[in-house]
CSV table of C-alpha atoms in Angstrom, one decimal:
chain,number,residue,atom,x,y,z
A,22,MET,CA,17.8,1.2,-16.0
A,23,TYR,CA,16.8,3.8,-16.9
A,24,GLY,CA,16.5,7.9,-17.3
A,25,ILE,CA,17.5,9.8,-16.3
A,26,GLU,CA,16.4,12.3,-19.9
A,27,GLU,CA,12.5,12.0,-21.1
A,28,GLY,CA,14.8,10.4,-24.5
A,29,ASP,CA,15.2,7.5,-21.2
A,30,PHE,CA,12.2,6.0,-20.7
A,31,PRO,CA,10.4,3.4,-23.0
A,32,ALA,CA,6.4,5.1,-24.0
A,33,SER,CA,5.3,2.7,-21.0
A,34,ILE,CA,7.2,3.2,-18.7
A,35,ASN,CA,6.2,6.3,-15.6
A,36,PRO,CA,9.5,8.7,-15.4
A,37,LEU,CA,8.4,8.6,-11.9
A,38,THR,CA,8.7,5.7,-10.4
A,39,GLY,CA,11.1,3.6,-13.9
A,40,ARG,CA,8.2,0.8,-13.8
A,41,ALA,CA,6.0,0.4,-16.1
A,42,VAL,CA,1.8,1.2,-16.5
A,43,LEU,CA,-1.7,-0.8,-16.4
A,44,ASN,CA,-2.1,2.2,-19.8
A,45,PRO,CA,0.2,4.3,-20.7
A,46,SER,CA,-1.8,6.9,-23.2
A,47,LEU,CA,-1.7,8.4,-19.0
A,48,LEU,CA,1.6,9.0,-20.2
A,49,ASN,CA,0.3,11.7,-21.2
A,50,LEU,CA,-1.9,13.4,-19.6
A,51,PRO,CA,-0.8,15.8,-17.0
A,52,ALA,CA,-0.7,15.2,-13.9
A,53,VAL,CA,-3.2,15.1,-10.9
A,54,LEU,CA,-2.3,16.6,-7.5
A,55,VAL,CA,-4.6,16.0,-5.3
A,56,SER,CA,-4.2,17.1,-0.8
A,57,ILE,CA,-5.4,14.4,0.7
A,58,SER,CA,-5.9,14.1,5.1
A,59,ASN,CA,-3.8,12.8,7.3
A,60,SER,CA,-5.9,14.1,10.6
A,61,PRO,CA,-7.7,13.7,12.7
A,62,ALA,CA,-7.2,9.6,12.8
A,63,SER,CA,-10.8,9.5,11.9
A,64,ALA,CA,-9.3,10.0,8.0
A,65,ARG,CA,-7.6,6.9,7.8
A,66,PRO,CA,-7.1,4.5,6.2
A,67,GLN,CA,-7.2,6.9,3.3
A,68,ALA,CA,-8.2,6.2,-0.3
A,69,GLY,CA,-5.3,6.3,-3.3
A,70,PRO,CA,-2.5,6.9,-1.5
A,71,ALA,CA,-1.9,3.1,-2.7
A,72,PHE,CA,-1.5,4.4,-6.7
A,73,ALA,CA,0.1,7.4,-6.4
A,74,PRO,CA,3.7,7.2,-7.9
A,75,TRP,CA,5.2,10.1,-4.9
A,76,VAL,CA,3.7,11.2,-1.8
A,77,PHE,CA,4.5,14.2,-0.1
A,78,GLU,CA,4.3,14.4,3.3
A,79,LEU,CA,4.1,18.3,5.1
A,80,PHE,CA,3.7,20.1,8.1
A,81,ILE,CA,0.7,22.2,8.3
A,82,GLY,CA,1.2,23.2,11.7
A,83,GLU,CA,-0.4,22.1,15.6
A,84,GLY,CA,1.9,19.1,14.8
A,85,ALA,CA,0.2,17.8,12.3
A,86,THR,CA,0.9,16.5,8.5
A,87,ARG,CA,-0.4,15.8,5.0
A,88,PHE,CA,-0.7,14.3,0.9
A,89,MET,CA,-0.4,15.3,-1.0
A,90,ASN,CA,0.0,13.1,-3.7
A,91,VAL,CA,0.6,12.8,-7.3
A,92,PHE,CA,-0.5,11.0,-9.2
A,93,TYR,CA,0.4,10.4,-12.3
A,94,GLY,CA,0.1,7.8,-15.5
A,95,ASP,CA,-1.4,4.9,-12.8
A,96,TYR,CA,-5.1,6.4,-10.7
A,97,PRO,CA,-6.7,3.9,-8.5
A,98,ARG,CA,-8.6,1.0,-10.1
A,99,ASP,CA,-10.7,-1.8,-8.4
A,100,VAL,CA,-8.7,-4.8,-7.5
A,101,PRO,CA,-10.9,-7.4,-5.0
A,102,ASN,CA,-8.7,-7.8,-2.1
A,103,ILE,CA,-9.8,-11.5,-1.7
A,104,VAL,CA,-7.9,-13.6,0.7
A,105,GLY,CA,-7.0,-17.0,1.2
A,106,ASP,CA,-7.5,-19.7,3.1
A,107,CYS,CA,-4.7,-18.7,6.0
A,108,GLU,CA,-4.1,-15.4,8.3
A,109,VAL,CA,-2.5,-12.7,6.0
A,110,ARG,CA,0.4,-12.2,7.3
A,111,GLU,CA,2.0,-9.2,9.3
A,112,GLY,CA,5.4,-7.7,10.0
A,113,ILE,CA,9.0,-8.6,8.8
A,114,THR,CA,9.8,-11.5,7.6
A,115,HIS,CA,13.0,-11.8,8.5
A,116,PRO,CA,14.9,-14.0,6.8
A,117,ASN,CA,18.4,-16.5,9.0
A,118,GLY,CA,20.9,-16.3,5.9
A,119,ASP,CA,19.2,-17.6,2.2
A,120,TRP,CA,16.6,-17.4,2.3
A,121,ILE,CA,13.7,-19.2,-0.8
A,122,GLY,CA,10.2,-17.4,-2.4
A,123,ASN,CA,8.9,-14.1,-3.3
A,124,ARG,CA,5.3,-13.3,-4.4
A,125,VAL,CA,1.7,-15.2,-4.8
A,126,TRP,CA,-0.4,-12.6,-7.4
A,127,LEU,CA,-3.4,-11.2,-8.5
A,128,ASP,CA,-3.4,-11.4,-12.3
A,129,GLU,CA,-6.1,-9.5,-13.9
A,130,ASN,CA,-4.5,-9.5,-17.1
A,131,GLU,CA,-4.5,-13.1,-16.6
A,132,ASN,CA,-1.3,-13.4,-19.2
A,133,GLY,CA,0.7,-15.6,-16.5
A,134,THR,CA,2.9,-12.9,-15.8
A,135,GLN,CA,3.3,-10.5,-13.0
A,136,ASP,CA,3.1,-7.7,-14.7
A,137,ASP,CA,4.7,-3.7,-12.4
A,138,TRP,CA,1.0,-2.7,-11.4
A,139,GLU,CA,-0.7,-5.9,-10.3
A,140,MET,CA,-1.4,-6.3,-6.3
A,141,GLY,CA,0.0,-9.8,-5.2
A,142,VAL,CA,-2.7,-11.7,-2.7
A,143,GLY,CA,-3.1,-11.6,0.8
A,144,GLY,CA,-2.9,-14.3,3.6
A,145,VAL,CA,-2.4,-17.9,0.5
A,146,CYS,CA,-1.6,-20.6,2.5
A,147,VAL,CA,2.7,-21.6,1.4
A,148,ARG,CA,4.6,-25.1,2.5
A,149,LEU,CA,7.3,-26.3,2.4
A,150,LEU,CA,7.9,-29.7,1.4
A,151,ASP,CA,11.1,-32.3,1.1
A,152,GLY,CA,11.2,-32.7,-2.0
A,153,ILE,CA,11.8,-36.8,-2.0
A,154,SER,CA,9.4,-37.3,1.0
A,155,ARG,CA,7.2,-34.8,1.0
A,156,GLU,CA,6.6,-33.6,4.3
A,157,VAL,CA,6.2,-31.3,5.3
A,158,LEU,CA,8.9,-29.3,6.4
A,159,ASP,CA,7.7,-25.5,7.4
A,160,GLU,CA,4.1,-23.1,6.3
A,161,THR,CA,3.3,-20.0,5.4
A,162,SER,CA,1.2,-17.1,4.3
A,163,THR,CA,1.2,-14.7,2.4
A,164,ASP,CA,0.5,-10.8,3.6
A,165,SER,CA,-1.2,-7.8,2.3
A,166,ASN,CA,1.2,-7.9,-0.7
A,167,GLY,CA,1.6,-11.0,-1.4
A,168,TYR,CA,5.5,-11.8,-0.2
A,169,TYR,CA,5.7,-14.8,1.5
A,170,ALA,CA,9.8,-16.1,2.5
A,171,PHE,CA,11.2,-19.7,4.1
A,172,ASP,CA,14.7,-19.8,5.7
A,173,ASN,CA,16.8,-22.4,3.1
A,174,PRO,CA,16.9,-25.5,4.0
A,175,SER,CA,19.8,-26.9,2.1
A,176,VAL,CA,17.4,-29.5,0.7
A,177,ASN,CA,16.1,-30.4,-2.4
A,178,ILE,CA,12.4,-28.8,-2.1
A,179,ILE,CA,8.9,-28.4,-3.7
A,180,ILE,CA,7.0,-24.6,-3.1
A,181,GLN,CA,3.4,-25.8,-2.6
A,182,PHE,CA,1.1,-23.0,-2.3
A,183,VAL,CA,-2.9,-23.5,-2.1
A,184,SER,CA,-5.5,-21.6,-4.5
A,185,PRO,CA,-8.3,-20.5,-2.3
A,186,SER,CA,-11.8,-21.9,-3.8
A,187,THR,CA,-12.0,-18.6,-4.9
A,188,TYR,CA,-9.4,-18.9,-7.0
A,189,HIS,CA,-7.1,-21.1,-9.7
A,190,PHE,CA,-3.2,-21.1,-10.9
A,191,THR,CA,-2.6,-18.6,-13.5
A,192,GLN,CA,-0.8,-20.7,-16.6
A,193,ALA,CA,2.9,-21.1,-15.7
A,194,ASN,CA,6.0,-20.9,-17.2
A,195,ILE,CA,5.1,-17.9,-19.3
A,196,GLY,CA,8.7,-15.8,-20.2
A,197,TYR,CA,11.0,-14.7,-18.0
A,198,GLU,CA,11.5,-17.0,-14.4
A,199,ASP,CA,11.7,-13.3,-12.4
A,200,ASN,CA,8.2,-12.7,-13.1
A,201,ASP,CA,6.4,-15.6,-14.2
A,202,SER,CA,4.4,-18.4,-12.8
A,203,ASP,CA,5.7,-21.6,-11.1
A,204,ALA,CA,3.1,-23.0,-9.4
A,205,ASP,CA,1.6,-26.5,-10.9
A,206,THR,CA,-2.2,-25.4,-13.0
A,207,ILE,CA,-3.6,-28.7,-10.7
A,208,THR,CA,-1.1,-28.9,-7.6
A,209,GLY,CA,-0.3,-25.0,-7.2
A,210,GLU,CA,3.0,-27.0,-6.8
A,211,THR,CA,6.3,-26.3,-8.2
A,212,PRO,CA,9.0,-28.3,-9.9
A,213,ILE,CA,11.8,-30.0,-6.8
A,214,ILE,CA,14.1,-26.5,-6.5
A,215,ASP,CA,17.3,-27.7,-5.6
A,216,PRO,CA,18.6,-24.0,-3.8
A,217,GLU,CA,22.5,-23.1,-3.4
A,218,SER,CA,21.7,-20.0,-2.1
A,219,THR,CA,18.9,-17.2,-1.9
A,220,VAL,CA,16.9,-18.0,-4.8
A,221,ALA,CA,14.2,-14.7,-5.2
A,222,TYR,CA,12.0,-16.1,-7.7
A,223,TRP,CA,9.0,-18.4,-7.1
A,224,ASP,CA,6.1,-17.4,-7.5
A,225,ALA,CA,2.1,-18.2,-7.8
A,226,GLY,CA,0.1,-16.2,-10.4
A,227,LEU,CA,-3.8,-16.2,-9.4
A,228,ILE,CA,-7.2,-15.4,-11.5
A,229,LEU,CA,-10.9,-15.0,-9.9
A,230,LYS,CA,-13.0,-17.0,-11.0
A,231,SER,CA,-15.6,-15.4,-11.2
A,232,GLU,CA,-15.7,-11.8,-11.3
A,233,VAL,CA,-16.3,-9.8,-8.1
A,234,ILE,CA,-17.0,-6.1,-8.2
A,235,ALA,CA,-14.8,-4.7,-5.6
A,236,THR,CA,-15.6,-1.8,-3.5
A,237,PRO,CA,-13.6,0.7,-1.4
A,238,ASN,CA,-13.7,-1.2,2.1
A,239,PRO,CA,-16.2,2.1,3.7
A,240,ILE,CA,-14.9,1.0,7.2
A,241,VAL,CA,-13.1,4.2,9.5
A,242,THR,CA,-12.7,6.0,12.1
A,243,ILE,CA,-15.7,8.0,11.4
A,244,THR,CA,-17.4,6.5,7.9
A,245,PRO,CA,-18.1,9.7,5.7
A,246,THR,CA,-22.4,9.4,5.2
A,247,PHE,CA,-21.6,9.5,0.2
A,248,ILE,CA,-19.3,6.5,-0.5
A,249,PRO,CA,-18.8,6.3,-3.7
A,250,SER,CA,-19.7,3.4,-5.7
A,251,GLU,CA,-16.2,3.8,-8.0
A,252,PRO,CA,-12.7,3.8,-6.9
A,253,TYR,CA,-12.5,7.7,-5.3
A,254,VAL,CA,-9.6,9.6,-3.3
A,255,GLY,CA,-9.6,10.8,0.3
A,256,PRO,CA,-10.3,12.7,2.2
A,257,ILE,CA,-9.2,16.1,0.6
A,258,ARG,CA,-8.6,18.6,2.7
A,259,SER,CA,-7.2,22.3,2.5
A,260,GLY,CA,-5.4,24.2,0.4
A,261,ARG,CA,-1.3,25.1,1.1
A,262,LEU,CA,1.1,27.6,0.9
A,263,THR,CA,3.1,24.9,-0.6
A,264,TYR,CA,0.9,23.1,-3.4
A,265,ASN,CA,2.5,26.4,-5.9
A,266,GLN,CA,5.8,24.9,-4.7
A,267,ILE,CA,5.2,21.6,-5.5
A,268,GLY,CA,2.4,22.2,-8.3
A,269,ALA,CA,5.0,24.3,-10.1
A,270,MET,CA,7.6,20.9,-10.4
A,271,PHE,CA,4.5,19.2,-12.5
A,272,PRO,CA,3.5,22.2,-15.6
A,273,ASN,CA,-0.2,21.7,-16.0
A,274,SER,CA,-1.0,19.9,-13.3
A,275,CYS,CA,-4.4,20.3,-12.5
A,276,LEU,CA,-4.6,20.6,-8.1
A,277,VAL,CA,-7.1,19.8,-5.9
A,278,TYR,CA,-8.3,20.4,-2.5
A,279,ALA,CA,-11.5,20.9,-0.1
A,280,SER,CA,-11.6,24.5,0.1
A,281,ALA,CA,-8.7,27.2,2.0
A,282,ALA,CA,-8.3,30.5,4.2
A,283,TRP,CA,-9.8,32.7,2.1
A,284,ASP,CA,-5.9,34.8,1.8
A,285,ILE,CA,-4.2,31.4,1.2
A,286,GLY,CA,-6.9,30.0,-1.0
A,287,GLU,CA,-6.3,33.1,-3.3
A,288,MET,CA,-2.9,32.3,-3.6
A,289,LEU,CA,-3.5,28.6,-4.7
A,290,ASP,CA,-3.9,28.1,-8.1
A,291,ALA,CA,-6.8,25.1,-7.9
A,292,CYS,CA,-8.4,23.3,-10.8
A,293,GLU,CA,-10.8,21.2,-8.5
A,294,ILE,CA,-12.6,22.5,-4.8
A,295,VAL,CA,-13.9,19.5,-3.5
A,296,TYR,CA,-16.5,20.3,-0.7
A,297,GLY,CA,-17.9,17.4,1.2
A,298,VAL,CA,-21.7,16.6,2.5
A,299,ASP,CA,-21.3,19.4,5.4
A,300,SER,CA,-18.3,21.1,8.2
A,301,SER,CA,-19.5,18.7,10.9
A,302,THR,CA,-18.7,15.6,8.6
A,303,PRO,CA,-14.6,16.5,6.8
A,304,ASN,CA,-13.8,13.3,5.8
A,305,SER,CA,-16.7,13.0,3.7
A,306,ALA,CA,-14.6,15.5,1.0
A,307,LEU,CA,-14.1,12.8,-2.2
A,308,LEU,CA,-12.6,12.5,-5.6
A,309,THR,CA,-14.0,10.1,-7.6
A,310,VAL,CA,-11.5,8.5,-9.8
A,311,SER,CA,-13.1,9.0,-13.4
A,312,ARG,CA,-13.4,12.5,-12.3
A,313,LEU,CA,-9.8,12.7,-11.3
A,314,HIS,CA,-9.0,11.5,-14.7
A,315,GLU,CA,-11.2,14.2,-16.5
A,316,LEU,CA,-9.5,17.2,-14.9
A,317,ALA,CA,-6.5,15.9,-16.8
A,318,GLU,CA,-8.0,15.7,-19.7
A,319,ASP,CA,-8.9,19.1,-18.9
A,320,ASN,CA,-5.5,20.6,-18.3
A,321,LEU,CA,-3.7,18.8,-21.0
A,322,ASN,CA,-1.9,21.6,-23.4
A,323,PRO,CA,-1.3,20.4,-27.4
A,324,ASN,CA,2.0,22.7,-27.2
A,325,ARG,CA,3.4,21.7,-24.0
A,326,PRO,CA,4.0,17.8,-23.8
A,327,VAL,CA,3.8,16.3,-20.3
A,328,ASN,CA,7.1,15.7,-19.6
A,329,TYR,CA,8.2,14.5,-15.4
A,330,SER,CA,11.5,12.4,-16.1
A,331,GLY,CA,14.7,13.9,-14.0
A,332,ASN,CA,15.8,10.9,-11.9
A,333,LEU,CA,17.2,7.7,-12.4
A,334,PHE,CA,16.3,4.1,-11.4
A,335,SER,CA,17.9,1.4,-11.0
A,336,ASN,CA,18.1,-2.0,-9.1
A,337,ILE,CA,21.5,-2.1,-8.9
A,338,VAL,CA,22.2,-0.7,-4.8
A,339,PRO,CA,24.4,2.7,-5.1
A,340,GLU,CA,28.1,1.9,-3.1
A,341,GLY,CA,28.1,3.3,0.1
A,342,GLY,CA,25.4,3.8,3.0
A,343,GLN,CA,24.9,2.8,6.1
A,344,THR,CA,22.1,0.1,7.0
A,345,ALA,CA,18.4,1.2,7.5
A,346,ASP,CA,15.6,-1.4,8.8
A,347,LYS,CA,13.8,0.9,10.1
A,348,ILE,CA,13.1,4.6,9.9
A,349,ASN,CA,11.0,6.3,12.9
A,350,VAL,CA,9.5,9.6,11.9
A,351,LEU,CA,8.2,11.8,14.3
A,352,TYR,CA,7.0,14.9,13.6
A,353,HIS,CA,5.5,15.8,16.8
A,354,PRO,CA,3.8,13.3,19.2
A,355,TYR,CA,0.5,12.7,18.6
A,356,ASN,CA,1.6,12.3,14.3
A,357,GLN,CA,4.2,9.4,15.0
A,358,SER,CA,5.0,6.7,12.0
A,359,ALA,CA,7.7,4.2,10.7
A,360,TRP,CA,8.7,2.8,7.9
A,361,MET,CA,10.2,-0.7,7.8
A,362,TYR,CA,12.9,-2.7,5.9
A,363,ASP,CA,10.7,-6.3,4.1
A,364,LEU,CA,14.4,-7.6,1.9
A,365,ILE,CA,11.4,-9.6,-0.2
A,366,SER,CA,9.9,-7.3,-1.8
A,367,GLN,CA,12.4,-4.4,-0.8
A,368,SER,CA,10.9,-2.1,-0.3
A,369,TYR,CA,9.1,0.0,2.6
A,370,GLN,CA,6.0,-1.0,4.8
A,371,ARG,CA,4.7,2.0,6.3
A,372,TYR,CA,3.2,2.1,9.8
A,373,THR,CA,1.0,4.5,11.8
A,374,ASP,CA,0.5,6.0,15.0
A,375,ASP,CA,-3.3,6.5,16.3
A,376,ALA,CA,-2.5,10.2,17.3
A,377,ASP,CA,-3.4,10.2,20.8
A,378,GLY,CA,0.3,9.0,21.8
A,379,ASN,CA,0.5,6.5,23.3
A,380,GLY,CA,2.8,5.8,20.0
A,381,ILE,CA,1.2,2.3,19.4
A,382,LEU,CA,2.6,1.8,15.1
A,383,HIS,CA,-0.1,-0.4,13.6
A,384,PRO,CA,0.7,-1.2,10.5
A,385,ALA,CA,-1.0,1.6,7.7
A,386,THR,CA,-3.3,0.5,4.4
A,387,ASP,CA,-4.8,2.3,1.9
A,388,ARG,CA,-8.9,2.2,1.9
A,389,LEU,CA,-9.2,0.6,-1.6
A,390,THR,CA,-7.3,-2.1,-2.0
A,391,GLN,CA,-6.7,-3.0,2.0
A,392,ARG,CA,-2.9,-3.4,1.6
A,393,GLN,CA,-1.0,-2.5,3.6
A,394,LEU,CA,1.3,1.3,1.9
A,395,ALA,CA,4.9,-0.2,0.6
A,396,PHE,CA,6.9,2.3,-1.0
A,397,GLU,CA,10.8,1.2,-2.2
A,398,ASN,CA,11.9,4.7,-1.6
A,399,ILE,CA,11.6,7.6,1.2
A,400,ILE,CA,13.5,10.5,1.0
A,401,VAL,CA,13.7,12.9,3.7
A,402,VAL,CA,14.0,16.5,2.2
A,403,LEU,CA,15.8,19.3,4.6
A,404,ALA,CA,14.1,22.4,3.0
A,405,GLU,CA,13.7,25.8,4.2
A,406,HIS,CA,9.5,26.8,5.9
A,407,MET,CA,9.0,30.3,4.9
A,408,ARG,CA,6.6,32.6,7.2
A,409,TYR,CA,4.0,33.4,5.8
A,410,ARG,CA,1.3,33.5,9.2
A,411,HIS,CA,0.5,31.3,11.9
A,412,ASN,CA,-0.2,28.2,11.1
A,413,GLN,CA,0.6,29.0,7.3
A,414,LEU,CA,3.0,27.4,6.3
A,415,GLU,CA,5.0,27.6,2.9
A,416,VAL,CA,8.6,24.8,1.5
A,417,ASP,CA,10.6,27.2,-0.1
A,418,PHE,CA,11.6,24.3,-4.0
A,419,GLY,CA,12.0,27.2,-6.1
A,420,ILE,CA,14.0,27.5,-9.4
A,421,GLY,CA,17.7,27.2,-8.5
A,422,GLN,CA,16.9,25.3,-4.4
A,423,SER,CA,19.0,23.1,-3.3
A,424,GLY,CA,19.1,21.3,0.3
A,425,PHE,CA,20.4,18.5,2.2
A,426,ALA,CA,18.3,15.5,1.3
A,427,TYR,CA,18.3,11.4,3.1
A,428,LEU,CA,18.0,8.7,1.0
A,429,PHE,CA,16.8,5.6,2.5
A,430,ARG,CA,16.5,2.6,0.1
A,431,ASP,CA,17.6,-1.6,0.0
A,432,GLY,CA,17.8,-1.7,3.7
A,433,LYS,CA,20.3,1.6,3.6
A,434,ALA,CA,20.4,5.3,4.2
A,435,PHE,CA,22.4,7.8,2.2
A,436,LYS,CA,23.1,11.2,2.3
A,437,ILE,CA,22.3,13.0,-0.7
A,438,PHE,CA,20.4,16.1,-2.0
A,439,TRP,CA,17.9,17.3,-3.1
A,440,SER,CA,17.6,19.7,-6.4
A,441,ALA,CA,15.1,22.2,-7.8
A,442,ALA,CA,18.2,23.1,-10.2
A,443,ASN,CA,17.7,24.3,-13.9
A,444,ARG,CA,18.9,21.4,-16.1
A,445,ASP,CA,19.5,21.6,-20.5
A,446,TRP,CA,16.3,20.9,-20.9
A,447,GLU,CA,15.1,22.8,-18.8
A,448,GLN,CA,16.9,25.7,-19.6
A,449,THR,CA,15.7,25.2,-23.7
A,450,THR,CA,12.1,24.8,-23.1
A,451,GLY,CA,11.5,27.6,-19.9
A,452,LEU,CA,9.8,24.4,-18.8
A,453,ARG,CA,11.1,23.5,-15.4
A,454,ARG,CA,10.2,19.3,-13.8
A,455,PRO,CA,10.3,17.6,-10.6
A,456,MET,CA,13.4,18.0,-8.2
A,457,HIS,CA,16.0,16.1,-8.6
A,458,PHE,CA,18.1,14.0,-7.0
A,459,VAL,CA,22.5,14.0,-7.0
A,460,ASP,CA,25.4,12.7,-4.7
A,461,ALA,CA,28.2,15.3,-3.7
A,462,LYS,CA,29.7,15.9,-6.7
A,463,GLY,CA,26.4,16.6,-8.4
A,464,ASN,CA,25.9,12.6,-10.1
A,465,PRO,CA,22.9,11.8,-11.0
A,466,ILE,CA,21.4,9.5,-7.1
A,467,PRO,CA,19.9,5.9,-8.6
A,468,LEU,CA,16.0,5.3,-7.5
A,469,HIS,CA,14.8,2.4,-7.1
A,470,PRO,CA,12.2,1.5,-8.9
A,471,GLY,CA,9.0,1.4,-8.4
A,472,ARG,CA,7.0,4.3,-5.8
A,473,THR,CA,8.0,7.3,-3.5
A,474,TRP,CA,6.9,8.5,-0.2
A,475,ILE,CA,8.9,12.3,0.1
A,476,HIS,CA,9.0,13.8,3.7
A,477,ILE,CA,9.4,16.8,4.4
A,478,VAL,CA,10.8,18.9,7.2
A,479,THR,CA,12.6,21.0,8.3
A,480,THR,CA,16.6,22.2,7.7
A,481,PHE,CA,17.0,22.3,11.6
A,482,SER,CA,15.4,18.9,11.9
A,483,SER,CA,17.3,15.7,12.6
A,484,VAL,CA,17.7,12.8,10.8
A,485,THR,CA,20.4,10.5,13.0
A,486,GLU,CA,21.4,6.6,13.9
A,487,GLN,CA,20.0,5.2,16.7
A,488,ARG,CA,21.1,2.2,17.2
A,489,ASN,CA,21.8,-0.5,14.3
A,490,GLY,CA,20.0,-0.1,11.0
A,491,GLU,CA,17.4,1.8,13.5
A,492,TRP,CA,17.1,5.6,12.3
A,493,LEU,CA,15.1,8.7,13.8
A,494,VAL,CA,13.4,11.6,11.8
A,495,ARG,CA,12.7,14.5,14.5
A,496,PHE,CA,10.6,17.2,12.5
A,497,VAL,CA,11.5,20.6,14.5
A,498,PRO,CA,9.3,23.0,13.4
A,499,PRO,CA,9.5,26.4,12.4
A,500,VAL,CA,8.8,29.5,15.2
A,501,ASP,CA,5.2,30.1,14.3
A,502,PRO,CA,4.1,32.6,16.8
A,503,LEU,CA,0.4,33.2,17.2
A,504,ASP,CA,-0.8,36.4,15.2
A,505,THR,CA,-0.5,39.7,16.8
A,506,PRO,CA,-4.3,41.3,16.3
A,507,VAL,CA,-5.0,44.2,14.1
A,508,PRO,CA,-6.4,46.9,15.9
């Protein structure tokens, strides 16, 4: 358990995720907030959300939403995505009772330990063998994030991981059972297992035999004219008034967007405005990670150390809650998405539509990793949307504000509250921290260690259970008439 104050987080733990980061020195730099497009559909898959500890999805008018990505502690990086010899498994695994399995991961630092920031390897063939006869009892493959599972056969078994030719197995049995590699470096097999119940820690770490230069996948509906040769985030789109409200939660943060209406731009506190190739290719506004790093360093204030603590993280699921296996999110018939809970990874996997009104959803991926987006916490925040003018709204996250919210974690839904109230630290320093989440009595509500996706909706939007375990977030837009022309 980590949180809620700064001193409760070890130096290597990100206070926005409760998990270790690759480079702890980045935690000393302020956040960079980047406006990333969600429409038109040609902007997808976006580059970067898979690395953001928090992502805010907010309504911008005409049924569209945009992503405000908080990049802090974990920056996008080169991650090879060389898959295994089987098909990358899609869909959610639903074990029938007890199960056995976990993950095949890319051991980037070759230390034999599955670090929080390391990613999975998809399409790896996995076989379940009888522990005595070696008969193949079942076969599967890993999903894009490296997860797999079998129903527990209640007999002695061996799990066989089939290494692709481009990989070799990392050293086995280093460190704790929960995060080491269990595959023999030669055979790829585990020892004989006598599984009496669910066993969720049989993993295999893979190491690339030769260095592969990972480059972002440029295959999108409309390919931008210029794709950087290094990791980048985007497509970046215009500024919105709510960005100031979010930015205020992250002191010294750098706001990045691509232009804005003249009156809106005058009110936004931007540190970088990114331009695309030309007006006919709006998806070409991209920000390299090296530049993102520079912006964070430029905004560092030695007299105001970064402190983004304030929330509690725990693997222990809060008491109560309702089953929440699926969350449908309807901002507009042309803007639909869903989150499906995956028991094996303990995260919600994102699905999105094609913005065509058909409501057909498919896995949402990140352009940099080509892996499906998965977040441990999905939070729906109900907040007042203030109208500035037509299609220009501002969500009120000011000091002292609070409201209803819904937390989805570990396949459960909890009615909670979001709060921007000042606590002792804020009152002592005069500074702000990110919004925090509490129960009805004001006690911190623990988030699952990992990343958080925050859907911002109006106070009259609805969050309801439609049927057993399936929820619907129905966005109700604010009253927003056309502006009356000035004579």
